[in-house]
Amino acid sequence: MSTHKKVSLSEVNQSIETPNNNHFLQNLFAFLGPGALVAVGYMDPGNWITSVVGGASYKYTLLFVILVSSLIAMQLQQMSGKLGIVTRMDLAQATAHHAPKWLRHILWVIVELALMATDLAEVLGSAIALNLLFGIPIMGAIFITVLDVFLLLGIMKMGFKKIEAIVSTLIFTILLIFVYLVALADPSISGIFQGFLPTAQLFDKTAPGHESILTLALGIVGATVMPHNLYLHSSLSQTRKVDYNDPNDIRKAVRFMTWDSNIQLSLAFIVNSLLLILGAALFFGHASEISAFSQMYNALQDSKIAGAVASSTLSTLFAVALLASGQNSTITGTLTGQIVMEGFLHMKLPQWIIRLVTRLFALLPVIVVAILFGAQEKTLDQLLVYSQVFLSVALPFSIFPLIYFTSKKSLMGEFTNAKWNTFLGYAVAIILTILNFKLIIDLF
């Protein structure tokens, strides 16, 4: 065990009671919550464009990629939550505690840039949704998103369970809207089932459009498995009270954290699949016309593209889901900003200052682009795509330390990763790193 003193997210650490029994459903209900905040990052606005365009370009083929990405996410998030519970440190604190000072600062800069890239997609998603729903100019809508920081502070004072409840409600709103949209789109059920199986088209270099299908597949992986979630989960898993003098209580906490994480990530998997299925059923053959949020919004009203189901109600529902997704993601992005800054730099500033500073950092690139190029959505969407690419590049810098710490016996004791899990984790990290380099070369 570490002698590290400062606790992660001190205002909510160990703040939620858990039952002193082995009743499965009571314990599951008590531990449900952190996984929802983590799952949000797997269905944020950054995922939307890659998934919908993936469906519009290659029908159901890339559903297999979403399935694999979700399984990778489940593996990594379980490691992350376990690290937090067992060591009582989040990933940022563990990295800062064990890495030399020079490496700690380099990693902090990379993670901070990844957070800015994540926030970029979320801020843009929310701002574009506000613009579509209420006609608020993009720049004005971008500044409105700063208010989220203060909103979050207010809710935090009411208890962390309230934040979990709000996030879960927004997730179900997104899920219901997409179930409805997909039901109207009347997709091919056999096509969906085939899509979840690997296809030679993904690996056949001679197939037409192979380069772009691989790039899109990597974009989906990059948009799905996100570095900031590994820091977030390792902190949020510590919000439940655990009796550290009782090994059985620690085992119970790890077990139910795993249940929570896998249930919520399964919901994220369903949402991402629905996004791709919607793109395939409604927009196949129109990929170039829906590469931006406002184009998707307009396409849902255009009978030439969306066919008989086209209506303003559909496009409004789409914008509401986008707003819910953006709002959800800004809550978790703000929390992660605080975890990363406190963990890496041991900052002792008031919470609201840390949150405001990280949010303003994230807004800088959006504001600069909006000033230089005007708030043209096409330019902002390009920025969004490149932000997802940067996330892919930053991912190995978070995955390798996570696997290293959770496979270290001196740190994790009986909770050390199984050998096969460590091997699989490193294999995934190496493959992702190689594929990400290929993605960068393809793009530039």
CSV table of C-alpha atoms in Angstrom, one decimal:
chain,number,residue,atom,x,y,z
A,1,MET,CA,0.0,0.0,0.0
A,2,SER,CA,1.2,3.5,-0.7
A,3,THR,CA,1.9,6.1,2.0
A,4,HIS,CA,0.4,8.8,-0.3
A,5,LYS,CA,-1.6,11.2,1.9
A,6,LYS,CA,-3.7,13.5,-0.2
A,7,VAL,CA,-7.1,11.9,-1.2
A,8,SER,CA,-8.5,12.2,-4.7
A,9,LEU,CA,-11.6,14.6,-5.1
A,10,SER,CA,-11.4,15.2,-1.3
A,11,GLU,CA,-15.0,16.7,-1.1
A,12,VAL,CA,-16.6,13.4,-2.2
A,13,ASN,CA,-14.0,10.7,-1.3
A,14,GLN,CA,-15.5,7.9,0.7
A,15,SER,CA,-18.7,10.0,1.1
A,16,ILE,CA,-21.3,7.4,0.0
A,17,GLU,CA,-22.4,4.7,2.4
A,18,THR,CA,-22.5,1.0,1.3
A,19,PRO,CA,-24.6,-1.8,2.9
A,20,ASN,CA,-22.9,-3.9,5.6
A,21,ASN,CA,-24.2,-7.1,4.1
A,22,ASN,CA,-23.8,-9.4,1.1
A,23,HIS,CA,-27.2,-8.8,-0.5
A,24,PHE,CA,-26.5,-8.6,-4.2
A,25,LEU,CA,-29.1,-6.0,-5.3
A,26,GLN,CA,-28.6,-3.7,-2.3
A,27,ASN,CA,-24.9,-3.6,-2.9
A,28,LEU,CA,-25.2,-3.2,-6.7
A,29,PHE,CA,-27.6,-0.2,-6.2
A,30,ALA,CA,-25.2,1.4,-3.7
A,31,PHE,CA,-22.2,1.0,-6.1
A,32,LEU,CA,-24.0,2.0,-9.3
A,33,GLY,CA,-23.1,5.5,-10.4
A,34,PRO,CA,-19.4,6.1,-11.1
A,35,GLY,CA,-19.7,3.9,-14.1
A,36,ALA,CA,-22.4,6.2,-15.5
A,37,LEU,CA,-20.0,9.2,-15.4
A,38,VAL,CA,-17.3,7.1,-17.1
A,39,ALA,CA,-19.7,5.7,-19.7
A,40,VAL,CA,-20.5,9.3,-20.7
A,41,GLY,CA,-17.0,9.7,-22.2
A,42,TYR,CA,-17.8,6.7,-24.5
A,43,MET,CA,-20.8,8.4,-26.0
A,44,ASP,CA,-19.8,12.0,-26.1
A,45,PRO,CA,-20.2,14.3,-29.3
A,46,GLY,CA,-16.8,13.2,-30.5
A,47,ASN,CA,-18.2,9.7,-31.0
A,48,TRP,CA,-21.2,10.8,-32.9
A,49,ILE,CA,-19.6,12.0,-36.2
A,50,THR,CA,-17.3,8.9,-36.5
A,51,SER,CA,-20.1,6.5,-35.8
A,52,VAL,CA,-22.8,8.1,-38.0
A,53,VAL,CA,-20.4,8.7,-40.9
A,54,GLY,CA,-19.1,5.1,-40.4
A,55,GLY,CA,-22.7,3.8,-40.9
A,56,ALA,CA,-23.4,6.2,-43.8
A,57,SER,CA,-20.1,5.2,-45.6
A,58,TYR,CA,-19.9,1.4,-45.0
A,59,LYS,CA,-23.4,0.4,-43.8
A,60,TYR,CA,-23.1,-2.1,-40.8
A,61,THR,CA,-19.5,-3.2,-41.4
A,62,LEU,CA,-18.0,-1.1,-38.6
A,63,LEU,CA,-20.3,-2.5,-35.9
A,64,PHE,CA,-17.6,-5.1,-35.2
A,65,VAL,CA,-15.1,-2.2,-34.5
A,66,ILE,CA,-17.6,-0.7,-32.0
A,67,LEU,CA,-17.9,-4.1,-30.3
A,68,VAL,CA,-14.1,-4.6,-30.0
A,69,SER,CA,-13.6,-1.0,-28.8
A,70,SER,CA,-16.3,-1.5,-26.1
A,71,LEU,CA,-14.6,-4.7,-24.8
A,72,ILE,CA,-11.2,-2.9,-24.7
A,73,ALA,CA,-12.9,-0.1,-22.7
A,74,MET,CA,-14.4,-2.6,-20.2
A,75,GLN,CA,-11.0,-4.2,-19.6
A,76,LEU,CA,-9.2,-0.8,-19.1
A,77,GLN,CA,-11.9,0.8,-17.0
A,78,GLN,CA,-12.0,-2.3,-14.6
A,79,MET,CA,-8.2,-1.9,-14.1
A,80,SER,CA,-8.7,1.8,-13.5
A,81,GLY,CA,-11.5,1.5,-10.9
A,82,LYS,CA,-9.5,-1.3,-9.2
A,83,LEU,CA,-6.4,0.8,-9.0
A,84,GLY,CA,-8.4,3.6,-7.2
A,85,ILE,CA,-10.1,1.3,-4.7
A,86,VAL,CA,-7.0,-0.8,-3.8
A,87,THR,CA,-4.2,1.8,-3.7
A,88,ARG,CA,-6.5,4.8,-2.6
A,89,MET,CA,-4.8,6.8,-5.4
A,90,ASP,CA,-6.1,7.9,-8.7
A,91,LEU,CA,-4.1,7.3,-11.8
A,92,ALA,CA,-2.7,10.8,-11.8
A,93,GLN,CA,-1.5,10.5,-8.2
A,94,ALA,CA,-0.1,7.1,-8.8
A,95,THR,CA,1.9,8.3,-11.8
A,96,ALA,CA,3.1,11.4,-10.0
A,97,HIS,CA,4.1,9.3,-6.9
A,98,HIS,CA,6.1,6.7,-8.9
A,99,ALA,CA,7.5,8.7,-11.8
A,100,PRO,CA,10.6,11.0,-11.7
A,101,LYS,CA,9.8,14.7,-11.7
A,102,TRP,CA,10.7,15.4,-15.4
A,103,LEU,CA,8.6,12.5,-16.6
A,104,ARG,CA,5.7,13.5,-14.3
A,105,HIS,CA,5.6,17.0,-15.9
A,106,ILE,CA,5.8,15.6,-19.5
A,107,LEU,CA,2.9,13.2,-18.8
A,108,TRP,CA,0.9,16.0,-17.2
A,109,VAL,CA,1.3,18.2,-20.3
A,110,ILE,CA,0.2,15.3,-22.6
A,111,VAL,CA,-2.8,14.5,-20.4
A,112,GLU,CA,-3.8,18.1,-20.1
A,113,LEU,CA,-3.7,18.5,-23.9
A,114,ALA,CA,-5.8,15.3,-24.2
A,115,LEU,CA,-8.3,16.8,-21.7
A,116,MET,CA,-8.4,20.0,-23.9
A,117,ALA,CA,-9.1,17.8,-27.0
A,118,THR,CA,-11.9,16.0,-25.1
A,119,ASP,CA,-13.4,19.2,-23.8
A,120,LEU,CA,-13.3,20.6,-27.3
A,121,ALA,CA,-15.7,17.9,-28.7
A,122,GLU,CA,-18.0,18.4,-25.7
A,123,VAL,CA,-18.1,22.2,-25.8
A,124,LEU,CA,-18.6,22.2,-29.6
A,125,GLY,CA,-21.4,19.6,-29.3
A,126,SER,CA,-23.2,21.6,-26.6
A,127,ALA,CA,-22.7,24.9,-28.5
A,128,ILE,CA,-23.9,23.5,-31.8
A,129,ALA,CA,-26.9,21.9,-30.1
A,130,LEU,CA,-27.8,25.3,-28.5
A,131,ASN,CA,-27.3,27.0,-31.9
A,132,LEU,CA,-29.6,24.5,-33.6
A,133,LEU,CA,-32.3,24.5,-30.9
A,134,PHE,CA,-32.5,28.1,-29.9
A,135,GLY,CA,-30.6,30.0,-32.7
A,136,ILE,CA,-27.9,31.2,-30.2
A,137,PRO,CA,-24.8,32.3,-32.2
A,138,ILE,CA,-22.0,29.7,-31.9
A,139,MET,CA,-19.6,32.0,-30.0
A,140,GLY,CA,-22.3,33.0,-27.5
A,141,ALA,CA,-23.2,29.3,-27.0
A,142,ILE,CA,-19.5,28.4,-26.5
A,143,PHE,CA,-19.3,31.0,-23.6
A,144,ILE,CA,-22.5,29.7,-22.1
A,145,THR,CA,-20.8,26.3,-21.6
A,146,VAL,CA,-18.5,28.0,-19.1
A,147,LEU,CA,-21.5,28.2,-16.7
A,148,ASP,CA,-21.5,24.4,-16.5
A,149,VAL,CA,-18.5,24.7,-14.1
A,150,PHE,CA,-20.5,26.8,-11.6
A,151,LEU,CA,-23.6,24.6,-12.1
A,152,LEU,CA,-21.5,21.5,-11.2
A,153,LEU,CA,-20.2,23.2,-8.1
A,154,GLY,CA,-23.7,23.9,-6.9
A,155,ILE,CA,-24.8,20.3,-7.5
A,156,MET,CA,-21.7,18.9,-5.8
A,157,LYS,CA,-22.9,20.7,-2.6
A,158,MET,CA,-26.1,18.6,-2.7
A,159,GLY,CA,-24.1,15.3,-2.7
A,160,PHE,CA,-22.4,13.2,-5.3
A,161,LYS,CA,-25.3,10.8,-5.8
A,162,LYS,CA,-27.3,13.8,-7.2
A,163,ILE,CA,-24.7,14.3,-10.0
A,164,GLU,CA,-24.8,10.5,-10.7
A,165,ALA,CA,-28.6,10.7,-10.9
A,166,ILE,CA,-28.5,13.7,-13.3
A,167,VAL,CA,-26.0,12.0,-15.6
A,168,SER,CA,-27.9,8.7,-15.6
A,169,THR,CA,-31.1,10.6,-16.5
A,170,LEU,CA,-29.4,12.3,-19.4
A,171,ILE,CA,-27.9,8.9,-20.6
A,172,PHE,CA,-31.4,7.4,-20.6
A,173,THR,CA,-32.7,10.4,-22.5
A,174,ILE,CA,-30.0,9.9,-25.2
A,175,LEU,CA,-30.7,6.1,-25.3
A,176,LEU,CA,-34.5,6.5,-25.7
A,177,ILE,CA,-34.2,9.2,-28.4
A,178,PHE,CA,-31.9,6.9,-30.5
A,179,VAL,CA,-34.0,3.8,-29.9
A,180,TYR,CA,-36.9,5.8,-31.3
A,181,LEU,CA,-34.9,7.3,-34.3
A,182,VAL,CA,-33.5,3.8,-35.2
A,183,ALA,CA,-37.0,2.2,-34.9
A,184,LEU,CA,-38.3,4.8,-37.4
A,185,ALA,CA,-35.4,4.2,-39.7
A,186,ASP,CA,-36.3,0.5,-40.0
A,187,PRO,CA,-32.7,-0.9,-40.3
A,188,SER,CA,-31.9,-4.4,-41.7
A,189,ILE,CA,-31.8,-6.8,-38.7
A,190,SER,CA,-29.7,-9.4,-40.6
A,191,GLY,CA,-27.4,-6.6,-41.7
A,192,ILE,CA,-26.9,-5.6,-38.0
A,193,PHE,CA,-26.1,-9.1,-36.9
A,194,GLN,CA,-23.6,-9.6,-39.8
A,195,GLY,CA,-22.0,-6.2,-38.9
A,196,PHE,CA,-21.0,-7.5,-35.5
A,197,LEU,CA,-18.9,-10.2,-37.1
A,198,PRO,CA,-15.4,-9.5,-38.5
A,199,THR,CA,-15.3,-8.9,-42.2
A,200,ALA,CA,-12.5,-9.3,-44.7
A,201,GLN,CA,-13.2,-5.8,-46.0
A,202,LEU,CA,-11.5,-4.4,-42.9
A,203,PHE,CA,-8.3,-6.2,-43.7
A,204,ASP,CA,-8.3,-6.5,-47.4
A,205,LYS,CA,-5.9,-4.0,-48.8
A,206,THR,CA,-7.2,-4.5,-52.4
A,207,ALA,CA,-10.8,-3.6,-51.4
A,208,PRO,CA,-12.1,-0.3,-52.7
A,209,GLY,CA,-11.9,2.4,-50.1
A,210,HIS,CA,-9.7,0.3,-47.8
A,211,GLU,CA,-7.6,3.2,-46.6
A,212,SER,CA,-10.6,5.3,-45.6
A,213,ILE,CA,-12.4,2.3,-43.9
A,214,LEU,CA,-9.3,1.7,-41.8
A,215,THR,CA,-9.0,5.4,-40.9
A,216,LEU,CA,-12.7,5.5,-39.9
A,217,ALA,CA,-12.3,2.3,-37.9
A,218,LEU,CA,-9.3,3.8,-36.0
A,219,GLY,CA,-11.3,7.0,-35.6
A,220,ILE,CA,-14.1,5.0,-33.9
A,221,VAL,CA,-11.5,3.3,-31.6
A,222,GLY,CA,-9.9,6.7,-30.8
A,223,ALA,CA,-13.3,8.3,-30.1
A,224,THR,CA,-14.4,5.3,-28.0
A,225,VAL,CA,-11.4,4.5,-25.7
A,226,MET,CA,-10.5,7.8,-24.1
A,227,PRO,CA,-7.5,8.7,-21.9
A,228,HIS,CA,-9.4,11.0,-19.5
A,229,ASN,CA,-11.8,8.2,-18.4
A,230,LEU,CA,-8.9,6.2,-16.9
A,231,TYR,CA,-8.1,9.1,-14.6
A,232,LEU,CA,-11.8,9.8,-13.8
A,233,HIS,CA,-12.7,6.2,-12.9
A,234,SER,CA,-9.7,5.7,-10.7
A,235,SER,CA,-10.9,8.6,-8.6
A,236,LEU,CA,-14.7,8.1,-8.7
A,237,SER,CA,-14.3,4.4,-7.6
A,238,GLN,CA,-13.2,5.9,-4.3
A,239,THR,CA,-16.5,7.7,-3.6
A,240,ARG,CA,-17.9,4.6,-1.9
A,241,LYS,CA,-17.1,3.9,1.8
A,242,VAL,CA,-14.8,0.9,2.2
A,243,ASP,CA,-13.5,-0.6,5.4
A,244,TYR,CA,-9.8,-0.9,4.6
A,245,ASN,CA,-9.3,-3.1,7.7
A,246,ASP,CA,-11.5,-5.8,6.2
A,247,PRO,CA,-10.1,-7.5,3.1
A,248,ASN,CA,-13.6,-8.9,2.3
A,249,ASP,CA,-14.9,-5.3,2.1
A,250,ILE,CA,-12.2,-4.4,-0.4
A,251,ARG,CA,-13.0,-7.5,-2.4
A,252,LYS,CA,-16.7,-6.5,-2.4
A,253,ALA,CA,-15.9,-3.0,-3.5
A,254,VAL,CA,-13.8,-4.2,-6.4
A,255,ARG,CA,-16.5,-6.8,-7.4
A,256,PHE,CA,-19.4,-4.3,-7.5
A,257,MET,CA,-17.3,-1.6,-9.1
A,258,THR,CA,-16.7,-4.1,-11.9
A,259,TRP,CA,-20.5,-4.8,-12.2
A,260,ASP,CA,-21.2,-1.0,-12.3
A,261,SER,CA,-18.6,-0.3,-14.9
A,262,ASN,CA,-19.6,-3.2,-17.2
A,263,ILE,CA,-23.3,-2.4,-17.0
A,264,GLN,CA,-22.8,1.2,-17.8
A,265,LEU,CA,-20.3,0.6,-20.6
A,266,SER,CA,-22.8,-1.9,-22.2
A,267,LEU,CA,-25.3,1.0,-22.4
A,268,ALA,CA,-22.6,3.1,-24.1
A,269,PHE,CA,-22.0,0.2,-26.5
A,270,ILE,CA,-25.7,0.2,-27.3
A,271,VAL,CA,-25.8,4.0,-27.9
A,272,ASN,CA,-22.7,3.8,-30.2
A,273,SER,CA,-24.2,0.9,-32.1
A,274,LEU,CA,-27.5,2.8,-32.5
A,275,LEU,CA,-25.6,5.9,-33.9
A,276,LEU,CA,-23.9,3.7,-36.5
A,277,ILE,CA,-27.1,1.8,-37.3
A,278,LEU,CA,-28.9,5.2,-37.8
A,279,GLY,CA,-26.2,6.4,-40.1
A,280,ALA,CA,-26.5,3.1,-42.1
A,281,ALA,CA,-30.3,3.0,-42.3
A,282,LEU,CA,-31.0,6.6,-43.0
A,283,PHE,CA,-27.9,8.1,-44.6
A,284,PHE,CA,-26.1,5.3,-46.5
A,285,GLY,CA,-24.9,6.8,-49.8
A,286,HIS,CA,-25.0,10.4,-48.3
A,287,ALA,CA,-21.8,10.3,-46.2
A,288,SER,CA,-20.4,13.5,-47.6
A,289,GLU,CA,-23.6,15.4,-46.8
A,290,ILE,CA,-23.6,14.6,-43.1
A,291,SER,CA,-20.1,15.2,-42.0
A,292,ALA,CA,-21.1,17.9,-39.5
A,293,PHE,CA,-23.7,18.1,-36.8
A,294,SER,CA,-25.9,20.8,-38.5
A,295,GLN,CA,-25.8,18.7,-41.7
A,296,MET,CA,-27.1,15.7,-39.8
A,297,TYR,CA,-29.8,17.9,-38.2
A,298,ASN,CA,-30.9,19.2,-41.6
A,299,ALA,CA,-30.7,15.8,-43.2
A,300,LEU,CA,-33.2,14.5,-40.7
A,301,GLN,CA,-35.7,17.0,-42.2
A,302,ASP,CA,-34.8,16.3,-45.8
A,303,SER,CA,-37.0,13.7,-47.5
A,304,LYS,CA,-34.4,13.2,-50.3
A,305,ILE,CA,-32.0,11.9,-47.7
A,306,ALA,CA,-34.0,10.6,-44.8
A,307,GLY,CA,-36.9,9.4,-46.9
A,308,ALA,CA,-40.5,9.1,-45.6
A,309,VAL,CA,-39.4,9.4,-41.9
A,310,ALA,CA,-37.9,13.0,-42.4
A,311,SER,CA,-39.4,15.5,-40.1
A,312,SER,CA,-38.6,18.5,-37.9
A,313,THR,CA,-39.5,16.5,-34.8
A,314,LEU,CA,-36.7,14.0,-35.6
A,315,SER,CA,-34.1,16.7,-36.1
A,316,THR,CA,-35.2,18.4,-32.8
A,317,LEU,CA,-34.9,15.1,-30.9
A,318,PHE,CA,-31.4,14.7,-32.5
A,319,ALA,CA,-30.4,18.2,-31.2
A,320,VAL,CA,-31.8,17.5,-27.7
A,321,ALA,CA,-29.8,14.2,-27.5
A,322,LEU,CA,-26.7,16.1,-28.7
A,323,LEU,CA,-27.2,18.8,-26.0
A,324,ALA,CA,-27.7,16.0,-23.3
A,325,SER,CA,-24.5,14.3,-24.5
A,326,GLY,CA,-22.5,17.6,-24.5
A,327,GLN,CA,-23.8,18.6,-21.0
A,328,ASN,CA,-23.1,15.1,-19.6
A,329,SER,CA,-19.6,15.2,-21.0
A,330,THR,CA,-18.8,18.7,-19.7
A,331,ILE,CA,-19.6,17.5,-16.2
A,332,THR,CA,-17.2,14.6,-16.3
A,333,GLY,CA,-14.6,16.7,-18.2
A,334,THR,CA,-14.6,19.3,-15.5
A,335,LEU,CA,-14.2,16.7,-12.8
A,336,THR,CA,-11.3,15.1,-14.6
A,337,GLY,CA,-9.6,18.4,-15.1
A,338,GLN,CA,-9.5,18.8,-11.3
A,339,ILE,CA,-8.3,15.2,-10.7
A,340,VAL,CA,-5.5,15.6,-13.2
A,341,MET,CA,-4.3,19.0,-12.0
A,342,GLU,CA,-4.4,18.0,-8.3
A,343,GLY,CA,-2.9,14.6,-8.9
A,344,PHE,CA,0.0,15.6,-11.1
A,345,LEU,CA,0.9,19.0,-9.6
A,346,HIS,CA,-0.4,18.6,-6.0
A,347,MET,CA,-2.2,22.0,-6.4
A,348,LYS,CA,-3.9,23.3,-3.3
A,349,LEU,CA,-6.2,25.9,-5.0
A,350,PRO,CA,-10.0,26.2,-4.3
A,351,GLN,CA,-12.0,23.8,-6.4
A,352,TRP,CA,-13.8,26.5,-8.4
A,353,ILE,CA,-10.5,28.1,-9.5
A,354,ILE,CA,-9.1,24.7,-10.7
A,355,ARG,CA,-12.3,23.9,-12.6
A,356,LEU,CA,-12.5,27.4,-14.2
A,357,VAL,CA,-8.9,27.3,-15.2
A,358,THR,CA,-9.2,23.9,-16.9
A,359,ARG,CA,-12.4,24.8,-18.6
A,360,LEU,CA,-10.9,28.1,-20.0
A,361,PHE,CA,-7.8,26.2,-21.2
A,362,ALA,CA,-10.1,23.9,-23.1
A,363,LEU,CA,-12.1,26.8,-24.6
A,364,LEU,CA,-8.9,28.5,-25.9
A,365,PRO,CA,-8.5,26.4,-29.2
A,366,VAL,CA,-12.2,26.7,-29.9
A,367,ILE,CA,-12.2,30.5,-29.5
A,368,VAL,CA,-9.0,30.9,-31.5
A,369,VAL,CA,-10.4,28.9,-34.4
A,370,ALA,CA,-13.8,30.7,-34.2
A,371,ILE,CA,-12.0,34.1,-34.3
A,372,LEU,CA,-9.6,33.1,-37.2
A,373,PHE,CA,-12.1,31.2,-39.4
A,374,GLY,CA,-15.4,32.6,-38.1
A,375,ALA,CA,-17.9,30.2,-36.5
A,376,GLN,CA,-18.2,28.1,-39.7
A,377,GLU,CA,-19.4,24.8,-38.6
A,378,LYS,CA,-17.3,22.9,-41.2
A,379,THR,CA,-14.1,24.4,-39.8
A,380,LEU,CA,-15.2,23.6,-36.2
A,381,ASP,CA,-16.0,20.0,-37.2
A,382,GLN,CA,-12.6,19.6,-38.8
A,383,LEU,CA,-11.2,20.7,-35.4
A,384,LEU,CA,-13.4,18.1,-33.8
A,385,VAL,CA,-12.0,15.3,-36.0
A,386,TYR,CA,-8.4,16.4,-35.3
A,387,SER,CA,-9.2,16.5,-31.5
A,388,GLN,CA,-10.2,12.8,-31.8
A,389,VAL,CA,-6.9,12.0,-33.5
A,390,PHE,CA,-4.9,13.7,-30.8
A,391,LEU,CA,-6.8,11.6,-28.2
A,392,SER,CA,-5.7,8.5,-30.0
A,393,VAL,CA,-2.1,9.7,-29.8
A,394,ALA,CA,-2.4,10.5,-26.1
A,395,LEU,CA,-4.0,7.2,-25.2
A,396,PRO,CA,-0.8,5.0,-24.8
A,397,PHE,CA,0.6,7.6,-22.3
A,398,SER,CA,-2.2,6.7,-20.0
A,399,ILE,CA,-2.7,3.0,-20.8
A,400,PHE,CA,0.9,1.9,-20.2
A,401,PRO,CA,1.2,3.4,-16.7
A,402,LEU,CA,-2.3,1.9,-15.8
A,403,ILE,CA,-1.4,-1.6,-16.9
A,404,TYR,CA,2.1,-1.3,-15.2
A,405,PHE,CA,0.6,-0.2,-11.8
A,406,THR,CA,-2.2,-2.8,-11.8
A,407,SER,CA,0.1,-5.6,-12.6
A,408,LYS,CA,2.6,-4.6,-9.8
A,409,LYS,CA,2.2,-7.1,-6.8
A,410,SER,CA,3.8,-4.6,-4.3
A,411,LEU,CA,1.1,-2.1,-5.1
A,412,MET,CA,-2.0,-4.2,-5.7
A,413,GLY,CA,-1.4,-7.3,-3.5
A,414,GLU,CA,-4.0,-10.0,-4.2
A,415,PHE,CA,-5.7,-7.7,-6.7
A,416,THR,CA,-2.8,-7.7,-9.2
A,417,ASN,CA,-4.0,-8.4,-12.8
A,418,ALA,CA,-4.1,-12.0,-13.8
A,419,LYS,CA,-1.1,-12.7,-16.1
A,420,TRP,CA,-3.4,-13.2,-19.2
A,421,ASN,CA,-5.0,-9.8,-18.4
A,422,THR,CA,-1.7,-8.0,-18.2
A,423,PHE,CA,-0.5,-9.7,-21.5
A,424,LEU,CA,-3.8,-8.8,-23.2
A,425,GLY,CA,-3.6,-5.2,-21.9
A,426,TYR,CA,-0.1,-4.7,-23.2
A,427,ALA,CA,-1.0,-6.3,-26.5
A,428,VAL,CA,-4.0,-3.9,-26.9
A,429,ALA,CA,-1.8,-0.9,-25.9
A,430,ILE,CA,0.9,-1.8,-28.4
A,431,ILE,CA,-1.6,-2.5,-31.3
A,432,LEU,CA,-3.5,0.8,-30.5
A,433,THR,CA,-0.1,2.7,-30.6
A,434,ILE,CA,0.9,1.2,-33.9
A,435,LEU,CA,-2.6,1.9,-35.4
A,436,ASN,CA,-2.6,5.4,-34.1
A,437,PHE,CA,0.7,6.1,-35.9
A,438,LYS,CA,-0.7,4.8,-39.0
A,439,LEU,CA,-3.8,7.0,-38.6
A,440,ILE,CA,-1.6,10.1,-38.2
A,441,ILE,CA,0.4,9.2,-41.4
A,442,ASP,CA,-2.8,8.6,-43.3
A,443,LEU,CA,-4.2,12.0,-42.2
A,444,PHE,CA,-1.2,14.1,-42.9
